[in-house]
GROMACS .gro file of C-alpha atoms in nm:
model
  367
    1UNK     CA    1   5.294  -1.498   6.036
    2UNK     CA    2   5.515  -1.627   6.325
    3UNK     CA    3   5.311  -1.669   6.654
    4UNK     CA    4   5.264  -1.359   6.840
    5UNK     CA    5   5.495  -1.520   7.155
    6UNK     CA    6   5.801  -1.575   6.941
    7UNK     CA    7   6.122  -1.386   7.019
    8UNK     CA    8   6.195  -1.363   6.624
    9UNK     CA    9   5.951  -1.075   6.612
   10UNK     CA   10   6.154  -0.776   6.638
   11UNK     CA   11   6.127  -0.420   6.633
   12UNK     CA   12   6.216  -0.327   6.256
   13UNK     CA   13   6.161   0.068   6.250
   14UNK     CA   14   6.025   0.348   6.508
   15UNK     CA   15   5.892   0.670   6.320
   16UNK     CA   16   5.783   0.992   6.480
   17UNK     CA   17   5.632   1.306   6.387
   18UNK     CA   18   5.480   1.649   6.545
   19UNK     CA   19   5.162   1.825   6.506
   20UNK     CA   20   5.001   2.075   6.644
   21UNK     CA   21   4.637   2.010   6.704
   22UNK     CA   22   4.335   2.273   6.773
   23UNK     CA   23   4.133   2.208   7.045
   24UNK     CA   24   3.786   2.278   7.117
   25UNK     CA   25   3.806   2.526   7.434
   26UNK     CA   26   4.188   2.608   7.511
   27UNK     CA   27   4.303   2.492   7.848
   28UNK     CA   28   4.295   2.754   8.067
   29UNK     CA   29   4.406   2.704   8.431
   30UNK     CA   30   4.523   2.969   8.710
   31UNK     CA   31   4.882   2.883   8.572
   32UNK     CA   32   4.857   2.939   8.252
   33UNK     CA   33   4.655   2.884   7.892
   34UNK     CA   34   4.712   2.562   7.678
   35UNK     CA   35   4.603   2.719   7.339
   36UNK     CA   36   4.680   2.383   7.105
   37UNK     CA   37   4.757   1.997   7.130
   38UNK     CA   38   5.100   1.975   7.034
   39UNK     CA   39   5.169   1.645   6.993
   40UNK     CA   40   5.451   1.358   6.900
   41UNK     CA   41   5.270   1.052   6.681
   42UNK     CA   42   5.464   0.742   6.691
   43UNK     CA   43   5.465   0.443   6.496
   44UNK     CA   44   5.674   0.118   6.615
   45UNK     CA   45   5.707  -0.126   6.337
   46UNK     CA   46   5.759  -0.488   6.402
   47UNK     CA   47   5.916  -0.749   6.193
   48UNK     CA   48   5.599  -0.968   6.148
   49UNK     CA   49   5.387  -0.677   6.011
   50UNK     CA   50   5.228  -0.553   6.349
   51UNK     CA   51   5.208  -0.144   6.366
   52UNK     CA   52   5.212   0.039   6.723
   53UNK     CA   53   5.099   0.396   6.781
   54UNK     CA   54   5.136   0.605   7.091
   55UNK     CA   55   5.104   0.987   7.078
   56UNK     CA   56   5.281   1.209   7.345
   57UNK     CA   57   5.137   1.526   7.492
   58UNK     CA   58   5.423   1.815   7.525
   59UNK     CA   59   5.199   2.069   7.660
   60UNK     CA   60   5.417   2.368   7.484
   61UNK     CA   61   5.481   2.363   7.113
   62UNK     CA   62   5.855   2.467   7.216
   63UNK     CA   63   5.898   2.072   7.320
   64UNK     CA   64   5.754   1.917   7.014
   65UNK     CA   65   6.090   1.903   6.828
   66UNK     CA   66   6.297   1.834   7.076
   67UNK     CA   67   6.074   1.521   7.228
   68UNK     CA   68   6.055   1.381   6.847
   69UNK     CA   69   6.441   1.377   6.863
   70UNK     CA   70   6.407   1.173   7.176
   71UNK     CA   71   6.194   0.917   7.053
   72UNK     CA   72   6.387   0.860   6.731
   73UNK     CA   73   6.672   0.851   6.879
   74UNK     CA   74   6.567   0.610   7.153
   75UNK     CA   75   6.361   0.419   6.899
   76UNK     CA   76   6.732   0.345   6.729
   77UNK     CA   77   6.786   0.191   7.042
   78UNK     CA   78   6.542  -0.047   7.020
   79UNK     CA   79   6.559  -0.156   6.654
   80UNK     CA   80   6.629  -0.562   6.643
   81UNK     CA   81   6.516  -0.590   7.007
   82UNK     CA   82   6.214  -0.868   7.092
   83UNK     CA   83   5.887  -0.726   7.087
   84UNK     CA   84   5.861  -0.797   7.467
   85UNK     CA   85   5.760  -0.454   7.664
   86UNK     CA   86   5.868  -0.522   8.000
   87UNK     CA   87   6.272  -0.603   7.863
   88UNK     CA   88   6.266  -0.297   7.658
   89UNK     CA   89   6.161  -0.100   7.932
   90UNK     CA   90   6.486  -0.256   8.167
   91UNK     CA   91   6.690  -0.156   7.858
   92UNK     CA   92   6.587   0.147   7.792
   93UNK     CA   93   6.626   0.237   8.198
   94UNK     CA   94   7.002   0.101   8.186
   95UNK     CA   95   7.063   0.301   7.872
   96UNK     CA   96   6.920   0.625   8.089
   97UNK     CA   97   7.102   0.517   8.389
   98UNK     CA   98   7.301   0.836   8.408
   99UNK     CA   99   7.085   1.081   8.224
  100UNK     CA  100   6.767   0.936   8.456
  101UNK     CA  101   6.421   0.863   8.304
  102UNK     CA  102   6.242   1.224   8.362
  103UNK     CA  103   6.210   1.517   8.158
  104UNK     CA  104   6.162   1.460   7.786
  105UNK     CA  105   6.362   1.105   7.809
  106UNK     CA  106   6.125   0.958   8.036
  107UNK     CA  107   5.807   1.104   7.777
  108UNK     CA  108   5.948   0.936   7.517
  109UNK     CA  109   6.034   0.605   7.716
  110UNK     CA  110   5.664   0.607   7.806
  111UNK     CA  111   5.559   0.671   7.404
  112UNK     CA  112   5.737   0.387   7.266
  113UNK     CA  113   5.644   0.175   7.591
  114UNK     CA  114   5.291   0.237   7.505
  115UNK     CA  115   5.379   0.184   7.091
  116UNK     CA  116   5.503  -0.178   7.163
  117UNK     CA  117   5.223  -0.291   7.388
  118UNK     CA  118   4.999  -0.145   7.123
  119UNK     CA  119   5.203  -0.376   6.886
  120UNK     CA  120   5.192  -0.698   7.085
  121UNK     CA  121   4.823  -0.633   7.120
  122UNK     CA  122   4.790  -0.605   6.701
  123UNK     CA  123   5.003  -0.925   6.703
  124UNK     CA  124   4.828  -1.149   6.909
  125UNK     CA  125   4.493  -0.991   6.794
  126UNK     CA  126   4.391  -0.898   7.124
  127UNK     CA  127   4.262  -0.513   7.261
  128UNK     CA  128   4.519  -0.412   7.463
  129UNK     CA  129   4.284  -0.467   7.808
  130UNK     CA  130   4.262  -0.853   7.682
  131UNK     CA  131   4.598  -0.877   7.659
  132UNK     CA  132   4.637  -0.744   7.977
  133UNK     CA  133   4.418  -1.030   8.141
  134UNK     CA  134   4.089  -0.787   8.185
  135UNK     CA  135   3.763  -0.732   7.984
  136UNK     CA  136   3.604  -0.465   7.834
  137UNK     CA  137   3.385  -0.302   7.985
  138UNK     CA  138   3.235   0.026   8.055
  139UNK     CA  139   3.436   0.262   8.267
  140UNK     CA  140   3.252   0.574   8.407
  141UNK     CA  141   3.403   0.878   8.261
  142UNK     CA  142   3.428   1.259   8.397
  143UNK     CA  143   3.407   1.559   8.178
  144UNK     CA  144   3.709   1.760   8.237
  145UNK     CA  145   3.659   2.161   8.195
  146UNK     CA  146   3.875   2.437   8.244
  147UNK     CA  147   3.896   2.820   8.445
  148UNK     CA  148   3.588   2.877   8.220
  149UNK     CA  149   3.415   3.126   8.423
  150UNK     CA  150   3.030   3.159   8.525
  151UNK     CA  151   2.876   3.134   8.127
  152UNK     CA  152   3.087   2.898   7.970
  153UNK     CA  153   3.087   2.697   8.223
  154UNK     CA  154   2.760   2.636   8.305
  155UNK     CA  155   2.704   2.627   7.935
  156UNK     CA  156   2.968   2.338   7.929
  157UNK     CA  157   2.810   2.144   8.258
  158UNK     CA  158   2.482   2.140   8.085
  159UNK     CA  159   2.618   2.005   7.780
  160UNK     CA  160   2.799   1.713   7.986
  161UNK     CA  161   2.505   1.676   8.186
  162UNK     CA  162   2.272   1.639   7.866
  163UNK     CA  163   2.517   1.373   7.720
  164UNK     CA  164   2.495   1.173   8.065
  165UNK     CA  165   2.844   1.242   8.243
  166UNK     CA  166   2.833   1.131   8.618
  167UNK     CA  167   3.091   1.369   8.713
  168UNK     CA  168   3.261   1.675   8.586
  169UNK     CA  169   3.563   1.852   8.664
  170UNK     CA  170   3.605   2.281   8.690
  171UNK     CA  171   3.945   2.443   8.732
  172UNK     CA  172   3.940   2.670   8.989
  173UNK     CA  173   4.229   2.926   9.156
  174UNK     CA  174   4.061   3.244   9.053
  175UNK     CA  175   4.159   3.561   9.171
  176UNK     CA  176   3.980   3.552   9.482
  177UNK     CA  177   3.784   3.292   9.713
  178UNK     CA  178   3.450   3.455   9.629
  179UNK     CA  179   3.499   3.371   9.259
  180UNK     CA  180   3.570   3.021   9.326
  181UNK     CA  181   3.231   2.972   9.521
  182UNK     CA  182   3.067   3.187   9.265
  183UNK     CA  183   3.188   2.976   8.958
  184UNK     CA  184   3.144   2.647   9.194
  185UNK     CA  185   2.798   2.703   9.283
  186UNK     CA  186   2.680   2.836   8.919
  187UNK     CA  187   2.780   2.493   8.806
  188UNK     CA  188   2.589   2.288   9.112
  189UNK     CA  189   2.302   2.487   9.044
  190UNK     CA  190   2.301   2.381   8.675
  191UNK     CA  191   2.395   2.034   8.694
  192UNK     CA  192   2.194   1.922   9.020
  193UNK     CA  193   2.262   1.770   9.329
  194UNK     CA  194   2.321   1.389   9.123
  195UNK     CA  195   2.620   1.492   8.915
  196UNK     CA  196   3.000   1.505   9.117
  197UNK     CA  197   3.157   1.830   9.119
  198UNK     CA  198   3.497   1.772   9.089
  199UNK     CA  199   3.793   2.071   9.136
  200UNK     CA  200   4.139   2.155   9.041
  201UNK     CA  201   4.380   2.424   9.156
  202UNK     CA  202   4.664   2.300   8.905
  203UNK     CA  203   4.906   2.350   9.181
  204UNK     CA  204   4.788   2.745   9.198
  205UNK     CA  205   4.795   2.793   9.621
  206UNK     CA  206   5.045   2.819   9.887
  207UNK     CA  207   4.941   2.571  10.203
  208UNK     CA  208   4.762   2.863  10.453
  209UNK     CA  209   4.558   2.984  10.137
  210UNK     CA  210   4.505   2.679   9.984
  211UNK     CA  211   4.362   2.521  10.320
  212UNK     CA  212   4.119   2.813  10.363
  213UNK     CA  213   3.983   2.791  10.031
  214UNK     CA  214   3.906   2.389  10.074
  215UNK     CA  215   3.749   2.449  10.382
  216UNK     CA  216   3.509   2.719  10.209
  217UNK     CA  217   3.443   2.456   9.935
  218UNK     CA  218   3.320   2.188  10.210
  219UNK     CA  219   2.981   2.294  10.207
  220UNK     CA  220   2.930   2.286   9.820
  221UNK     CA  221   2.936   1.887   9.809
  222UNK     CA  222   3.280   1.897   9.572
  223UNK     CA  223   3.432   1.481   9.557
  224UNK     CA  224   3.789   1.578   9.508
  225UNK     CA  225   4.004   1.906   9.539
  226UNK     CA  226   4.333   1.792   9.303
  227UNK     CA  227   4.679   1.944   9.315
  228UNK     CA  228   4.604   2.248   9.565
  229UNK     CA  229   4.983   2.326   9.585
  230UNK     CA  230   5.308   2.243   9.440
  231UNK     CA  231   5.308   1.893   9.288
  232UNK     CA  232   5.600   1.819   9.464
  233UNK     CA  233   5.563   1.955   9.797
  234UNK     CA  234   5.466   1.549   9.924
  235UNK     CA  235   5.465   1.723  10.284
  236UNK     CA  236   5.251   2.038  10.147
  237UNK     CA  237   5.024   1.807  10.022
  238UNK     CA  238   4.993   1.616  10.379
  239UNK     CA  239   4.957   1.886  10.596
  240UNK     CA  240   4.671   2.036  10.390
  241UNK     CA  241   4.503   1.684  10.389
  242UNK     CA  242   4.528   1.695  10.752
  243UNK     CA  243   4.321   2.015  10.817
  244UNK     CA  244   4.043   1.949  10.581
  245UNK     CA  245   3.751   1.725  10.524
  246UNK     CA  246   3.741   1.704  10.135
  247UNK     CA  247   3.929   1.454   9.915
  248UNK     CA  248   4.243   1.552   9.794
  249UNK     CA  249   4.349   1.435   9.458
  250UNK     CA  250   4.663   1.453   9.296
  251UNK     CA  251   4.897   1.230   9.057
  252UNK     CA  252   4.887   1.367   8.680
  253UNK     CA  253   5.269   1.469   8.725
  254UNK     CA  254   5.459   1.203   8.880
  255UNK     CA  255   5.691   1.074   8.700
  256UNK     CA  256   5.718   0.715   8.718
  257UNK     CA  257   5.557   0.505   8.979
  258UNK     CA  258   5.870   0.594   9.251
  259UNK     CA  259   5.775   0.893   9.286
  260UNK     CA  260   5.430   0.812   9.340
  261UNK     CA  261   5.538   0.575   9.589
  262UNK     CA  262   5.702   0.874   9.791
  263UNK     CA  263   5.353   1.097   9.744
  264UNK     CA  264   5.192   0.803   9.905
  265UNK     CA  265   5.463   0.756  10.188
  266UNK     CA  266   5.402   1.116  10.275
  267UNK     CA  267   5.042   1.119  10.311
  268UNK     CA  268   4.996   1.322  10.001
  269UNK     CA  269   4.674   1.231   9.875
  270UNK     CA  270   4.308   1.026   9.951
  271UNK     CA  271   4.301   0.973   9.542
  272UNK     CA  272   4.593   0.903   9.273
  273UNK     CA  273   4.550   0.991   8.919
  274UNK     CA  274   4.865   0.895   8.736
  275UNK     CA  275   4.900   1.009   8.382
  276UNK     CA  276   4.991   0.716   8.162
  277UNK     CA  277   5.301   0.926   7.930
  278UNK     CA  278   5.424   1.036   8.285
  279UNK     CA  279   5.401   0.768   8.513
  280UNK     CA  280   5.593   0.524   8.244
  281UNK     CA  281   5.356   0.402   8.016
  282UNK     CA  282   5.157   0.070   8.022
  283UNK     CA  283   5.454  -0.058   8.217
  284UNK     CA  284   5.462   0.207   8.440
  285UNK     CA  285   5.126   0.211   8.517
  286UNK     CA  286   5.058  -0.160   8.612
  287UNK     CA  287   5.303  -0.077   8.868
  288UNK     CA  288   5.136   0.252   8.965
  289UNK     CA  289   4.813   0.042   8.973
  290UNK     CA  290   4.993  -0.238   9.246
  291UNK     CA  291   5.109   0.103   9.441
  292UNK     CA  292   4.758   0.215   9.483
  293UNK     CA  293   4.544  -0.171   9.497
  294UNK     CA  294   4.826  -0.197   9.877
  295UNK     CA  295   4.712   0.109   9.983
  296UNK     CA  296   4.343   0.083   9.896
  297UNK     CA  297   4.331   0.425   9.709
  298UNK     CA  298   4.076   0.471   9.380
  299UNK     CA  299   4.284   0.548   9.080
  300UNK     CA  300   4.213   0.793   8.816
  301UNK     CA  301   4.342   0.855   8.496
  302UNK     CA  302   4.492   1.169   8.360
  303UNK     CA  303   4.421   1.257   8.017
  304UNK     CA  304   4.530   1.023   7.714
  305UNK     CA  305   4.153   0.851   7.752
  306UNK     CA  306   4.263   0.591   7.443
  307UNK     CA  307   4.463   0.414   7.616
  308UNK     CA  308   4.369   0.463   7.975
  309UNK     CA  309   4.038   0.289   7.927
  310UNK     CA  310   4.195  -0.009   7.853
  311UNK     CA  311   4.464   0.057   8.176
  312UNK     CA  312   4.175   0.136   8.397
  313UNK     CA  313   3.972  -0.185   8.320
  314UNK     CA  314   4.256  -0.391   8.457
  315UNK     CA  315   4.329  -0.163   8.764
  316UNK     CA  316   4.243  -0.306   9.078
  317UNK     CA  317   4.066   0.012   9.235
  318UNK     CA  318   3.906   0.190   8.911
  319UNK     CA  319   3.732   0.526   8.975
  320UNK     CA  320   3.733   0.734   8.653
  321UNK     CA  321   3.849   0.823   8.290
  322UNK     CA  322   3.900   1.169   8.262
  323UNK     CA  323   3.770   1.248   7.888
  324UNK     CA  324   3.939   1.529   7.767
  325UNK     CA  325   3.999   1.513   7.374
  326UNK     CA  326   4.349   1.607   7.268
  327UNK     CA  327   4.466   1.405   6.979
  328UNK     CA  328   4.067   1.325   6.868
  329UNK     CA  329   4.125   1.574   6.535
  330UNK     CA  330   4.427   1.330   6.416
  331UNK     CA  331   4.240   0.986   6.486
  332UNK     CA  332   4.026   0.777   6.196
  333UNK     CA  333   3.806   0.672   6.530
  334UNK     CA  334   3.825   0.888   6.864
  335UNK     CA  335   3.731   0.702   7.191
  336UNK     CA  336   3.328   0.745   7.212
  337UNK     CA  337   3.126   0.788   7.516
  338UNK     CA  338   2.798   0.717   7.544
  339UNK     CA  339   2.591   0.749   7.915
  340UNK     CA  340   2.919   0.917   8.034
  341UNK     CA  341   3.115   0.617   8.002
  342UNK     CA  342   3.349   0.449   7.757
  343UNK     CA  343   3.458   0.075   7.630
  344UNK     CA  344   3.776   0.014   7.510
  345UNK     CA  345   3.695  -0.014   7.146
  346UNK     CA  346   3.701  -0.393   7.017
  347UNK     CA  347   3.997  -0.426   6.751
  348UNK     CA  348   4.358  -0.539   6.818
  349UNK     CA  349   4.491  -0.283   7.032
  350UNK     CA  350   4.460   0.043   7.168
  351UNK     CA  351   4.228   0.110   6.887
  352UNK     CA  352   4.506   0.420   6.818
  353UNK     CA  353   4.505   0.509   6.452
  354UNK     CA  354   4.615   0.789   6.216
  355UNK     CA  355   4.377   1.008   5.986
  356UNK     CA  356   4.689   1.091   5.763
  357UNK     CA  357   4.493   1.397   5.546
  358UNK     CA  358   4.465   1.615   5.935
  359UNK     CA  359   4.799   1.474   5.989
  360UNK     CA  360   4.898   1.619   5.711
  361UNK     CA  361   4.732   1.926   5.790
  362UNK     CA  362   4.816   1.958   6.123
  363UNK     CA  363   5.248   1.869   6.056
  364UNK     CA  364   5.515   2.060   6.208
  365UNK     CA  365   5.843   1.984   6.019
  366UNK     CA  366   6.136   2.063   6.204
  367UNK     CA  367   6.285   2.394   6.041
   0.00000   0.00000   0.00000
């Protein structure tokens, strides 16, 4: 085998397939349900032997196909290229000059970004946080819940609780005010003073209502109140921050670390959470992590807890992994917690790989 450093390792072959994946409790939010994981597996193939795998989250089974299409067909663009992340990402950018880098072309960008560092990891036969310079180590994790009501969840706090989880998050945005604090205090009664209480209005308020609702929250010792309006209303986000006392958290949808640069320009936020398919990847989110180490501001992850436990032990102002298992029922070896942490698992890579029989069972082929 050539040495991992050597530009005659190439990219030989990019494959991609959908699935559709059940998950435990659906996602529900004030927005809207997410009933499934549908999901885009890739495997990059390099010319010394090394295997990558990403997986991409489409959130709607209506983008599965389409984003597949976009990662072969980008993948094409990368066959015979060096297995060196950081050029393929300033080729793939020049190729999407015109077209721009958002949308489904910058998901799949930030798939097969994430597929070759997984590569180069397997080559050098390194976990992808030792390649990066860090260690592993355990990063404290929070359990991430949804608009589960009063019975679920408190049956779900307990549960996190029981298996030693620091921190949880609840959606909120119910109907009215009085069924936030209802749902909010149900869980702080069950999970005690110790555990953070963490909130998200998945960008379900206008400004006026959004700000009276945080301010009724300020008394039931909550640690962050993420996305109360619009994603991209940077200002919104500001002048909401300016009239209340709690945290605001918000970062899951930028896409790519410019426009987190602008959230943080405008005051957005106390927190960032990027989301490592949105923000660009491993690439994009060493750059997301410089953004936030000049600014002082603890960084999150969003989702895709595989790979972001590596990112996060090699970002300069860790907070916490949000757990949330999506791809877990297609994986020989999901991420495990234990004391409501996680280590980034100890064999070359991201520790990504396929159980081909759910696969199998859980394939959409394009019609």
């Amino acid at each position: 085998m050539n040495h991992p450093t050597d530009p005659s390792i190439l990219i030989a072959a990019v494959h991609a397939r959908a699935v559709n994946v059940p998950l435990e409790y659906p996602v529900r939010t004030s927005v809207g349900v997410i009933a499934t994981a549908p999901l885009v597996l890739i495997d990059l193939h390099a010319s010394d032997g090394s295997i990558g795998r990403a997986y991409l989250f489409t959130y709607t089974p209506l983008a599965l196909e389409a984003t597949r299409q976009m990662v072969t067909a980008l993948g094409e663009v990368l066959k015979g290229q060096p297995l060196a992340p950081f050029d393929l990402d300033r080729l793939l950018a020049q190729r999407l000059r015109l077209l721009g880098r958002t949308g489904l072309a910058g998901m799949a960008c930030a798939g097969l970004d994430m597929a070759a560092w997984d590569a180069l990891a397997v080559a050098r036969g390194l976990p992808l946080v030792e390649l990066l310079g860090g260690r592993r180590r355990p990063i404290a994790a929070y359990d991430s819940h949804s608009l589960d009501g009063v019975e679920l969840g408190v049956q779900r706090a307990e549960r996190a609780v029981a298996q030693g989880f620091g921190a949880i998050k609840t959606k909120v945005g119910y109907a009215t005010l009085a069924e936030d604090l209802r749902v909010v205090r149900a869980l702080r009664q069950a999970i005690g003073d110790d555990t953070q209480l963490l909130v998200d209005y998945n960008q379900g308020l206008a400004g006026p209502e959004a700000v009276r609702r945080i301010h009724a929250l300020e008394g039931e010792g909550i640690g962050w109140v993420e996305e109360p309006t619009l994603q991209e209303d940077y200002a919104g986000h500001a002048r909401i921050r300016a009239q209340v006392r709690l945290p605001i958290q918000m970062g899951e949808n930028w896409c790519g670390p410019d426009e987190m640069a602008k959230a943080l320009e405008a005051g957005a936020c106390d927190l960032v959470m990027p989301d490592a398919m949105k923000i660009g990847g491993v690439t994009g989110w060493l750059r997301a992590a410089a953004l936030a180490q000049a600014r002082g501001l603890p960084m999150s992850s969003h989702i895709f807890h595989e790979v972001s436990v590596h990112l996060l032990a090699v970002t300069p102002t860790c907070h916490l992994l949000e757990r949330m298992d999506l791809a877990g029922p297609v994986l020989t070896e999901p991420l495990a917690f234990e004391n409501g942490s996680a280590i980034a698992p100890p064999q070359p890579g991201t520790g990504i790989a396929w159980n081909e029989e759910a696969v199998r069972r859980f394939e959409v082929r394009a019609c």
